[in-house]
Every structure is written in C-alpha cells, then in structure tokens.
Amino acid sequence: VLASSVLVFEILNIQVAHQIDLLVDVTLRHDFVGAGHNGLNQGQLRNPDNPDKLLDSAAADKIRHYRDPYRQNRHVAFLPACMTTSGRIHEQAVDYFEALGYDAHKEEFCHRRGVFFHNNRCTHGMACAQAVAMRGAPTAARRLVAAPQNQQPSRSDPHEIDRHFSHLSDVR
Amino acid sequence: VRSKADDIQQDVQKIHIIQDPKIHHDLLRFCQHTRIAFLARNVPPDVMMKHTNGNPAAPTLVQDAIVQAILQRGLDDTYNTLPQHVLEWCRTIVELPHHEGGVAITPLQASGMAAFYSATANLVDWLQSLPHSSEWVAGQNLADPNTWTSSALHALKHLHEQFMQHYNCKEWAPPPNANAPASGAPAPELDDNARPLSLPPLNLITSLRVRQDEENGDADARPSLPPQRRVTKQIMQEWGRHKIALRNPPTKRMRDVHKLHSTQSVPMLDENSALRPNMPQRDDDEGGKPKRLSFSPASSVWGQMGRAWTSGDRNARTTELVTASDYVAFFHQFLGLTNNPALAPFATVPCGCQRYFMGGEGAWDHVNTCLSHSSNWTRAHNHVMTALESICNNAGYATKHKRVLTSAGKQRAGL
C-alpha cells in the first residue's frame, strides 16, 4: 500500500533563487485529527488557534529533509507546495502563483495578469478539491477493500460491493 | 415581476439535466441568479418584495429555488435527511461571499436594495446634469428631497432611511477643521467591517461627482456615492438571517470547517521565501503597507465560470478520472458534514488497520489519516501535481516528472 517512491516535478530554466531549475514537491495534509491511539481527539482541528500552522510545519519538514540534499546534488531550487484538505495553501505557493504572472513595469498588462493569476488559483483550487474527494472516493475505497482480504477475511462480500459500483469499470 | 420569477423557476428545473455539477452551478449562478438584477435596479424594493396570494416575494422565490438546486446537487440524498437548522446553516454557507468561505449566491433581497439605491441615486445625479432638468422631473427639485413625489424618488428616500436605521450606514458630514480643538477623547479606530458606511445626504446627490472606482482613498474628505458592491457588502454584514445562523453553528465541526475556508492573506515578500529575489518591489509599495496576497479556497473552486468538475475524457492519461459523485463527497466535506456518501456502501467493511469500520463515525477523518489509505493519497497527490505542472506549462516553462526514491529513515515523500 505504501508508495516506495513519489513523483515530484522539475521546472526547467525558470531561474529562481539563483538556481536554474526549480523542483516542486507537493504535499496534501488533513486539517483534522484522525485515528489517534485513544481516539479521543478524532475529528478535532489540529491547530484550532492557528490553522496555517499545519502548512508551516509541513513546509518546514519538507525543507529540512530535502532542500539541502537537492542543492548539494543537483543545484536546483526547492519549493514545497503544501496544501490542506480544506483548500488552504502555504504562503510560498501563493507567492509562486503570483510570480508566474508578475510583470511590474507594464501597467497595460495588469488586467491580463490578474486574469492569469485568477486562472492559476482556480486551476490549483479545483485540483485540490478533486484531490480531497479522491482521498475518500469509491474507486479508492474499493481498492482498499480488496487489499486487506489477503490478511483477514472481510466482513462483507466484495462482489456485492462490485455490483454497486459496476459502472466504474476502469478500476484495476 | 411575478412572471419573470416563474420563468426563472422553470428554467432552474430545466437545468437539472446538466450532468457536470460545476457547470450546473455556473449556469445557476451566472445565468439564472443574475436574471432578476435588471428588474431590481428599476423596480422599488417594496414592489419587488410584495407578497401575492400568500406566496413569498419573487426575489425570495428565485433565491430559494437556486440555493435549493445547488444544495440538492451537492448533497444528493443527504439533502432530504438534514434537519431544518442544519439546512439553514448550509443555506447560509451557500449565500456567503467567497472571501467569507461561501459559495457567493448573494441573497437577491439584499443585492436588490443595493442595486435600486445605486441606480436611482446615479439617475438623480445624471438628471441634474441635463439642461432643463426640472422639465424631466415634472417640477420636482432634485436638490430638495422634500419636493420628491415620484415613486422612484420616494423609494430612494425610504431606502436611504432604511440604510441608516438597520444597516449601519451614516450620512456624510464634513470633517472637523484640523485647527479646531479636539472634543474629548479621540474616536477609537474601527476596522473596515465595523465602520459605518458613509452615504451622501440626499440633498447633495445632485452635486456629486460619482467616483465608482475609488473605494479607498480619502473617502471622508467629500461626499461620494459608494460603489454598488460596497453597499451590498454593507447590507450583507448586517443581514439578520446570516448573523443568527453564524452565531449558532449546528456542530463544532461545521464551525471549524467554515473558519478554515476564510480568505488567507500572506505577505508577498516574506523574508524567508526562496522566491524573494524574484518578486519585484513596486515603487508605490515603498513606505506604505507591505503588499499582501490573498487566496480564497472557496473562490478557487467556484469562482471561475465554465471550468468543469468532471474530467470528461475517461481515457485521459494526464488527469485522474473525476466523477460527479466525487463532487458530492467534496461538497459534504466543504459543509462540514462528517458522513461521506462515497463510503456508505462500505459501512460494515473494516479498515485495513482493523480499528474502524469504513462507514463508521469519523470515517472521513480516518481515510485521510490512516496509512492503510495512502494509495488514495498518492493518487490525489499526483492529481494536484499534474495541475500544478499545467500551470507552469501555461506560463511557458518546460517541466519533467521525476520519480525519486524514498529517503532514509522511512520518510515517504520528496526525495
């Protein structure tokens, strides 16, 4: 079930932070406490007073673990693109979307730049919303039902579930 | 008005055939919800809100029909099971603006008042600029509201009083002379939301130079007509139905989720940002407030017209298959409802960790945090990454995917 490798993507020749290429590492975190050992905190906000603390710590983790090794080996800039299932995103990602459309010296492009920036935000927001749904989607859930069958018999008939979701024929 | 409302209600029903839930929302919001705006600008609110034969007023009917259609599409079967106070909360979320975490279906009753006020005040200003203006208004003096007898001007006067009494507005008054001695303690600083909206006195409307494009600036130095959207914002801040609902969220979860959807505001030139050298400093920012960027989670999903939810092409390799049922799951999560309909068929199936049933209480949080579901996370992660990649490509940059090995220490992401 666990991924042994992950996909990141590298933007070539973007020239940021004194580096030629930029490597973007995406992570999606959940705002609420899940299954703790005691179960008492399940469903509670992780950081009630500072909802963006989760994003900050995710970005800090990414930078601490990965930025320096990348710099040593590849001479690439590193951008953690962190977001949560509520749709909030880390401030460096906000900076980044703005930077892509930034042209400070030509006022006539301001409107177009705003449209471009809005388009970037909506592309990201829609993808994030869809990703949130995917994390609990029927296709993924059915895959999960199939996975633990080797370890322990399921309490329900998986073929019955297949019949309910027979329209999802593309699922492996 | 009644005929128009009936037409819109019928068309809202016809739109149900649209399969993509986001396109369905766009058609309701941009093509149906706006249809009554022309009437609202030209017909006094008292007439618009007139009840006939025991039926609610036309704007109320249209608003209810559109909000209900959006909620029914988003909640599917759950809609009919929700108690009244939860439905009222959901309705409030749908009606709140994006920056406050809503879907931005502004109540037509509120926007109608702002529309009529702005349209009629601008009309008075324009009429006064015409030669022989008194001929156009049949002997009324536009600079003296006491002589106003026409229904439109009378309605403007009534609306003006209503704004003062119920919507935290005040009439503009000349600022005190800077050399005059201060009277008592200085007035406390109020934020933009708490500050009353300054409206020009009715007898000064004819001498205004309308400044629709100046919202900030030195607004107190001389009277000016606020933009229509600013009047709508002021009315909505005092909208009683929303104030009651927001004070009484049905569950703590709903309150928390709503709080998370408020607009984020971050400094553009954060000193720790790797992008700092690449963010040019504008001249007009120097010496002023540091420039900030904002991001609204709700606006990024519903703010752009014509962007479909479903992927459409089942054979597309670049994106994951996204279905209409995913929208229902997302909508539940957006409103803070903890039952995930996508997991309902698995109610009695134990999770791989053997600690929870898939459809049990808290299942939505569990599938987002239990490692048994990390394959879902990878799928979602790759979907977001593909979207970000498309943003870079649209900006003119080449990209390439890299599959990197898990780092030492069982770190599962990144390097």
XYZ file of C-alpha atoms in Angstrom:
587
model
C 0.000 0.000 0.000
C 2.794 2.412 0.865
C 4.476 4.150 -2.013
C 8.160 3.430 -2.214
C 8.759 6.413 -4.411
C 6.949 9.631 -5.142
C 6.638 11.908 -8.092
C 7.912 15.435 -7.928
C 8.236 17.736 -10.891
C 11.003 19.963 -12.020
C 10.555 23.236 -13.866
C 13.381 23.760 -16.267
C 15.262 27.004 -16.802
C 12.990 29.099 -14.581
C 15.929 30.920 -12.916
C 14.723 31.385 -9.345
C 16.680 31.719 -6.113
C 19.971 31.826 -8.025
C 19.334 28.372 -9.472
C 18.448 27.375 -12.991
C 15.773 24.783 -12.336
C 13.071 24.604 -9.675
C 11.902 21.388 -8.091
C 8.340 21.413 -6.760
C 7.336 18.942 -4.066
C 3.597 18.671 -3.497
C 2.012 17.540 -0.255
C -1.600 17.441 0.882
C -2.365 17.339 4.612
C -5.605 16.849 6.543
C -6.693 19.582 8.964
C -8.348 17.282 11.452
C -7.014 14.679 13.830
C -7.624 11.167 12.545
C -7.372 7.876 14.387
C -5.283 8.548 17.445
C -4.337 5.743 19.783
C -7.034 6.731 22.248
C -9.500 8.053 19.691
C -10.454 10.961 21.924
C -9.171 13.676 19.643
C -10.544 12.307 16.405
C -12.250 14.952 14.327
C -10.681 17.839 16.252
C -8.766 20.571 14.463
C -5.026 20.048 14.730
C -4.329 23.726 15.338
C -7.536 25.485 16.379
C -5.885 28.846 17.019
C -3.620 28.892 14.005
C -4.980 26.878 11.077
C -1.929 27.654 8.927
C 0.481 26.131 11.437
C -0.098 22.765 9.793
C 1.056 24.218 6.468
C 4.057 25.899 8.038
C 5.190 22.716 9.723
C 4.657 20.697 6.532
C 6.768 23.170 4.564
C 9.418 23.235 7.289
C 9.563 19.440 7.288
C 9.976 19.334 3.547
C 12.690 21.972 3.563
C 14.532 20.396 6.491
C 14.562 16.963 4.965
C 15.027 17.616 1.292
C 16.207 21.079 0.269
C 19.866 20.806 1.179
C 20.362 17.332 -0.333
C 18.865 18.600 -3.551
C 21.103 21.634 -3.601
C 24.181 19.544 -2.994
C 23.411 17.061 -5.702
C 21.506 18.862 -8.396
C 21.813 22.631 -7.918
C 18.094 23.114 -8.145
C 15.858 25.461 -6.158
C 13.301 23.732 -3.987
C 9.698 24.787 -3.479
C 7.407 22.924 -1.088
C 3.824 23.255 -2.404
C 1.838 22.403 0.709
C -1.944 22.394 0.922
C -4.656 21.018 3.172
C -7.892 19.203 2.538
C -9.816 22.363 3.432
C -8.231 24.067 0.414
C -5.755 26.294 2.240
C -2.303 26.581 0.718
C 1.098 27.539 2.049
C 2.244 31.104 1.582
C 5.205 30.197 -0.595
C 2.834 28.583 -3.052
C 0.753 31.773 -3.079
C 3.942 33.728 -3.802
C 4.790 31.333 -6.557
C 1.487 31.632 -8.403
C 1.801 35.396 -8.283
C 5.384 35.305 -9.514
C 4.398 33.358 -12.598
C 2.187 36.182 -13.779
C 4.154 39.130 -12.463
C 5.207 41.957 -14.726
C 5.683 45.061 -12.649
C 6.583 47.520 -15.369
C 3.744 47.307 -17.863
C 0.502 48.641 -16.464
C -1.435 47.679 -19.561
C -0.904 44.046 -18.651
C -2.252 44.433 -15.134
C -5.739 43.268 -16.012
C -4.476 40.359 -18.039
C -2.073 39.449 -15.278
C -4.946 39.439 -12.808
C -6.953 37.120 -15.034
C -3.930 34.870 -15.428
C -3.319 34.777 -11.700
C -7.007 34.036 -11.042
C -6.830 31.232 -13.559
C -3.802 29.780 -11.773
C -5.572 29.920 -8.442
C -8.688 28.256 -9.840
C -6.651 25.524 -11.516
C -4.999 24.803 -8.231
C -8.211 25.111 -6.179
C -10.209 22.801 -8.393
C -7.431 20.202 -8.438
C -7.153 20.391 -4.667
C -10.930 19.961 -4.255
C -10.897 16.964 -6.572
C -7.947 15.505 -4.700
C -9.860 15.852 -1.434
C -12.723 13.879 -2.951
C -10.326 11.262 -4.310
C -8.977 10.564 -0.875
C -12.369 9.127 0.014
C -13.693 8.123 -3.393
C -15.500 4.854 -4.081
C -12.841 3.644 -6.501
C -10.112 4.082 -3.961
C -12.276 2.627 -1.218
C -12.933 -0.478 -3.277
C -9.236 -0.867 -3.840
C -8.774 -0.720 -0.099
C -11.445 -3.338 0.483
C -9.584 -5.657 -1.845
C -6.215 -5.045 -0.211
C -6.745 -6.387 3.310
C -8.519 -9.514 2.104
C -5.193 -11.343 1.993
C -4.606 -10.561 5.633
C -8.034 -11.097 7.128
C -11.407 -12.087 5.703
C -13.670 -9.161 5.098
C -16.963 -8.964 6.932
C -18.812 -8.151 3.716
C -18.995 -9.723 0.313
C -16.738 -7.732 -2.036
C -18.692 -8.987 -5.046
C -21.747 -7.302 -3.619
C -19.783 -4.053 -3.473
C -18.616 -4.611 -7.050
C -22.215 -4.857 -8.150
C -22.944 -1.499 -6.502
C -20.079 0.128 -8.347
C -20.214 -1.782 -11.590
C -20.203 1.473 -13.583
C -16.631 2.135 -12.510
C -15.252 -0.315 -14.996
C -11.914 1.389 -15.356
C -10.767 0.468 -11.860
C -7.981 -2.032 -11.721
C -42.000 40.581 -11.605
C -44.060 37.502 -10.832
C -43.887 36.367 -14.444
C -40.111 36.746 -14.505
C -39.786 34.790 -11.260
C -41.950 31.988 -12.657
C -39.805 31.832 -15.795
C -36.621 31.606 -13.776
C -38.039 28.887 -11.534
C -38.967 26.814 -14.572
C -35.531 27.284 -16.098
C -33.838 26.273 -12.851
C -35.728 22.987 -13.091
C -34.678 22.514 -16.715
C -31.006 22.921 -15.812
C -31.167 19.734 -13.739
C -30.289 17.793 -16.901
C -26.753 19.234 -16.829
C -24.544 16.388 -15.678
C -21.422 18.229 -14.626
C -22.094 19.642 -11.139
C -19.768 22.625 -11.547
C -21.277 23.641 -14.883
C -24.714 23.187 -13.287
C -23.624 25.584 -10.533
C -22.237 28.079 -13.053
C -25.446 28.143 -15.057
C -27.457 28.734 -11.899
C -25.168 31.419 -10.569
C -24.184 33.344 -13.662
C -27.164 32.781 -15.959
C -30.204 32.423 -13.667
C -29.359 34.228 -10.444
C -28.496 37.395 -12.365
C -31.689 37.488 -14.443
C -33.658 39.416 -11.891
C -30.971 42.080 -11.493
C -32.357 44.378 -14.190
C -35.760 44.445 -12.525
C -34.143 45.029 -9.142
C -32.338 48.116 -10.421
C -35.516 49.667 -11.786
C -38.371 48.499 -9.595
C -38.568 49.780 -5.996
C -37.741 47.124 -3.399
C -41.198 47.456 -1.839
C -42.771 46.417 -5.125
C -40.230 43.647 -5.709
C -40.856 42.241 -2.260
C -44.655 42.398 -2.454
C -46.344 39.153 -1.458
C -49.153 37.921 -3.688
C -51.814 35.371 -2.838
C -49.874 34.170 0.152
C -46.799 33.366 -1.954
C -43.372 34.662 -0.943
C -41.984 37.637 -2.851
C -40.449 36.989 -6.261
C -36.773 37.514 -5.264
C -37.284 35.179 -2.313
C -38.770 32.509 -4.580
C -35.908 32.743 -7.059
C -33.263 32.787 -4.335
C -34.806 29.759 -2.624
C -35.049 27.837 -5.891
C -31.406 28.458 -6.816
C -29.971 27.764 -3.366
C -32.043 24.604 -3.115
C -30.871 23.420 -6.541
C -27.218 23.960 -5.577
C -27.635 22.167 -2.264
C -29.548 19.270 -3.787
C -26.860 18.720 -6.406
C -24.081 18.962 -3.834
C -25.693 16.897 -1.087
C -27.647 14.431 -3.226
C -29.696 12.077 -0.994
C -28.378 13.661 2.189
C -30.342 16.835 1.425
C -33.660 15.238 2.349
C -32.338 13.844 5.614
C -30.955 17.042 7.131
C -32.868 18.755 9.945
C -34.053 22.308 9.449
C -31.333 24.031 11.478
C -28.582 22.213 9.542
C -30.225 23.123 6.247
C -30.341 26.743 7.400
C -26.605 26.599 8.091
C -25.931 25.075 4.661
C -28.053 27.746 3.065
C -26.063 30.449 4.845
C -22.785 28.978 3.614
C -24.103 28.941 0.053
C -25.144 32.600 0.353
C -21.976 33.950 1.981
C -19.371 35.598 -0.261
C -16.272 33.669 -1.279
C -13.930 35.601 0.995
C -16.032 34.531 3.961
C -15.957 30.898 2.887
C -19.243 30.765 0.983
C -20.435 29.895 -2.496
C -21.381 33.543 -3.176
C -25.055 33.223 -4.098
C -25.821 36.635 -2.597
C -29.437 36.969 -1.416
C -31.397 38.767 -4.110
C -33.323 40.655 -1.460
C -30.094 42.317 -0.305
C -28.453 42.873 -3.671
C -31.775 44.256 -4.944
C -31.786 47.033 -2.375
C -28.204 47.994 -3.229
C -28.982 47.856 -6.948
C -32.015 50.128 -6.700
C -30.207 52.598 -4.439
C -27.195 52.861 -6.764
C -29.241 53.033 -9.958
C -31.651 55.671 -8.670
C -29.004 57.830 -6.985
C -26.991 57.812 -10.207
C -30.152 58.670 -12.120
C -30.745 61.705 -9.895
C -27.154 62.828 -10.429
C -27.460 62.393 -14.190
C -30.820 64.131 -14.469
C -29.441 67.152 -12.663
C -26.656 67.390 -15.238
C -29.165 67.734 -18.093
C -30.276 71.126 -19.383
C -33.810 71.910 -18.227
C -33.589 69.167 -15.635
C -36.765 70.333 -13.872
C -38.736 69.508 -17.030
C -37.663 65.888 -16.759
C -38.916 65.526 -13.216
C -42.166 67.438 -13.566
C -41.449 70.331 -11.300
C -39.706 68.442 -8.510
C -36.494 69.911 -7.198
C -33.832 67.217 -7.339
C -31.738 69.049 -4.751
C -34.603 69.111 -2.257
C -35.865 65.648 -1.221
C -38.918 67.224 0.414
C -40.296 68.007 -3.033
C -39.855 64.472 -4.355
C -43.181 62.915 -5.241
C -42.405 60.350 -7.923
C -42.471 56.720 -6.790
C -38.815 56.070 -7.666
C -37.515 59.099 -5.790
C -39.834 58.377 -2.890
C -38.468 54.826 -2.746
C -34.912 56.172 -2.788
C -35.723 58.362 0.200
C -37.260 55.424 2.060
C -34.275 53.193 1.256
C -31.852 55.839 2.461
C -33.629 55.957 5.831
C -33.660 52.166 5.996
C -29.904 52.008 5.481
C -29.372 54.459 8.335
C -31.627 52.565 10.726
C -30.847 48.926 10.018
C -27.608 48.567 8.057
C -25.005 50.563 9.948
C -24.813 53.451 7.490
C -24.372 57.135 8.299
C -24.822 60.334 6.384
C -21.656 62.015 5.265
C -20.697 65.090 7.301
C -17.816 67.491 6.649
C -14.700 66.518 8.598
C -13.942 68.762 11.562
C -11.490 71.571 10.959
C -7.945 70.391 11.654
C -7.256 73.553 13.670
C -10.335 73.200 15.841
C -9.755 71.967 19.421
C -10.406 68.247 19.878
C -13.620 67.493 21.711
C -12.994 64.807 24.331
C -11.174 61.539 23.698
C -10.239 60.567 20.115
C -12.594 58.172 18.376
C -11.421 54.565 18.523
C -10.032 53.042 15.316
C -12.540 50.668 13.726
C -11.770 48.007 11.181
C -13.375 48.187 7.759
C -16.181 45.814 8.674
C -17.237 47.641 11.816
C -17.004 51.148 10.369
C -20.360 52.596 9.269
C -20.719 53.170 5.547
C -20.833 56.850 4.669
C -23.675 57.737 2.295
C -24.139 61.190 0.776
C -27.115 63.164 2.112
C -29.961 63.094 -0.388
C -29.821 66.830 -0.986
C -26.154 66.514 -2.053
C -26.608 63.710 -4.551
C -27.128 66.190 -7.358
C -23.778 67.832 -6.653
C -21.760 64.671 -6.523
C -19.147 63.639 -8.925
C -19.583 59.900 -8.835
C -16.388 58.072 -8.072
C -17.286 54.490 -8.688
C -13.689 53.454 -8.995
C -12.387 54.955 -5.768
C -13.109 52.743 -2.860
C -10.282 53.527 -0.509
C -8.531 56.877 -0.707
C -9.661 59.803 1.383
C -13.347 58.947 1.272
C -14.259 61.244 4.139
C -12.962 64.446 2.559
C -16.010 64.925 0.345
C -19.291 63.099 -0.205
C -19.354 60.396 -2.827
C -21.633 57.585 -3.867
C -20.160 54.269 -2.772
C -19.969 51.583 -5.471
C -22.947 49.231 -5.600
C -20.852 46.293 -4.449
C -19.826 48.258 -1.367
C -23.488 48.905 -0.500
C -24.278 45.219 -0.970
C -21.362 44.320 1.298
C -22.653 46.677 3.969
C -26.156 45.200 3.816
C -24.798 41.666 3.984
C -22.719 42.469 7.060
C -25.947 43.278 8.859
C -28.066 40.527 7.282
C -30.003 39.172 10.233
C -30.586 35.663 8.944
C -26.871 35.092 8.415
C -25.886 36.654 11.718
C -28.201 34.304 13.592
C -27.030 31.252 11.666
C -23.327 32.043 12.087
C -23.785 32.545 15.822
C -25.334 29.088 16.112
C -23.430 26.541 14.032
C -25.117 23.127 14.277
C -21.843 21.378 15.137
C -18.340 22.333 16.153
C -17.062 20.626 13.035
C -19.131 22.889 10.802
C -17.859 25.959 12.603
C -14.239 24.788 12.287
C -14.536 23.945 8.608
C -16.159 27.292 7.889
C -13.327 29.039 9.715
C -10.776 27.185 7.580
C -12.420 28.439 4.404
C -11.906 32.110 5.192
C -9.512 34.005 2.944
C -5.799 33.580 3.574
C -3.664 36.693 3.430
C 0.111 36.385 3.270
C 2.917 38.926 2.833
C 4.161 38.937 -0.745
C 7.758 39.479 0.162
C 8.264 37.213 3.127
C 11.885 37.367 4.148
C 12.175 33.594 4.439
C 10.808 32.920 0.977
C 13.152 31.379 -1.576
C 11.304 33.429 -4.178
C 12.054 36.784 -2.567
C 14.745 37.854 -5.065
C 12.303 37.115 -7.877
C 9.434 39.233 -6.549
C 9.958 42.789 -7.805
C 9.252 45.579 -5.332
C 6.864 48.113 -6.763
C 7.611 51.776 -6.197
C 4.184 52.524 -4.782
C 4.703 49.918 -2.065
C 7.724 51.653 -0.635
C 6.938 53.448 2.557
C 3.398 52.137 2.556
C 1.882 48.932 3.814
C 3.708 45.812 2.629
C 1.924 44.170 -0.263
C -0.048 41.079 0.638
C -1.502 38.311 -1.475
C -4.804 36.656 -0.747
C -6.156 33.233 -1.518
C -9.746 32.155 -1.020
C -10.302 28.375 -1.011
C -13.976 28.761 -1.939
C -13.303 31.209 -4.751
C -10.682 28.930 -6.248
C -13.292 26.191 -6.655
C -16.420 28.135 -7.629
C -15.047 31.481 -8.711
C -14.292 30.799 -12.351
C -17.124 30.314 -14.800
C -17.012 27.432 -17.257
C -14.448 25.245 -15.511
C -15.939 21.747 -15.398
C -15.648 19.392 -12.443
C -15.689 16.052 -14.214
C -12.714 15.097 -16.307
C -14.896 14.137 -19.259
C -12.350 12.120 -21.159
C -12.117 8.723 -19.470
C -9.028 7.855 -21.471
C -7.092 10.950 -20.499
C -3.759 9.952 -19.041
C -2.836 13.284 -17.623
C -5.600 13.514 -15.043
C -7.389 11.126 -12.759
C -10.974 10.216 -13.532
C -13.165 12.610 -11.583
C -16.870 11.869 -11.371
C -19.986 13.713 -10.268
C -20.126 11.547 -7.140
C -16.730 12.965 -6.166
C -18.345 16.401 -6.177
C -20.968 15.149 -3.733
C -18.236 13.845 -1.439
C -16.342 17.119 -1.679
C -19.480 19.167 -1.026
C -20.208 17.198 2.138
C -16.690 17.840 3.336
C -16.934 21.529 2.395
C -20.027 21.989 4.546
C -18.534 20.090 7.472
C -20.815 17.061 7.200
C -18.882 14.072 8.502
C -20.799 11.374 6.661
C -19.086 10.657 3.376
C -21.649 9.217 0.961
C -18.819 7.675 -1.062
C -18.112 5.407 1.883
C -21.723 4.487 2.629
C -21.575 1.149 0.749
C -18.634 0.166 2.936
C -20.319 0.873 6.247
C -19.622 -2.591 7.607
C -16.238 -3.117 5.978
C -13.326 -2.931 8.423
C -10.419 -0.723 7.559
C -7.043 -2.357 6.984
C -5.921 -1.170 10.401
C -8.796 -3.165 11.950
C -9.690 -0.278 14.216
C -12.546 1.339 12.303
C -15.355 0.470 10.004
C -15.226 2.389 6.769
C -18.654 3.923 7.183
C -18.447 4.451 10.911
C -18.392 7.667 12.851
C -15.355 9.729 11.904
C -14.704 7.733 8.748
C -13.939 10.863 6.745
C -11.071 11.797 9.042
C -9.912 8.221 9.246
C -9.471 7.715 5.498
C -7.483 10.941 5.437
C -5.076 9.925 8.163
C -4.810 6.121 8.307
C -1.783 4.771 6.411
C -3.888 1.947 5.033
C -5.342 4.521 2.663
C -2.083 6.028 1.472
C -2.643 4.737 -2.041
C -5.578 7.152 -2.236
C -3.286 9.916 -1.064
C -0.734 9.139 -3.764
C -3.468 9.269 -6.367
C -4.708 12.612 -5.044
C -1.148 13.912 -4.765
C -0.370 13.084 -8.364
C -3.578 14.738 -9.480
C -2.623 18.014 -7.777
C 0.904 17.762 -9.092
C -0.358 17.403 -12.645
C -2.486 20.518 -12.183
C 0.471 22.497 -10.867
C 2.540 21.281 -13.759
C -0.060 22.570 -16.194
C 0.168 25.998 -14.527
C 3.903 26.055 -15.159
C 3.464 24.905 -18.743
C 0.867 27.609 -19.356
C 3.379 30.140 -18.040
C 5.807 28.998 -20.730
C 8.064 26.727 -18.712
C 9.034 23.193 -19.600
C 8.654 20.572 -16.888
C 9.517 16.954 -16.408
C 8.348 14.321 -13.948
C 10.877 12.696 -11.690
C 10.275 9.572 -9.674
C 12.523 9.753 -6.642
C 13.296 7.043 -4.156
C 12.147 7.059 -0.596
C 14.749 8.697 1.585
C 16.400 7.062 4.549
C 14.548 6.983 7.831
C 11.285 5.897 6.173
C 10.413 9.384 5.063
C 7.804 8.774 2.442
C 7.796 11.965 0.449
C 10.013 14.181 -1.588
C 13.494 12.807 -2.034
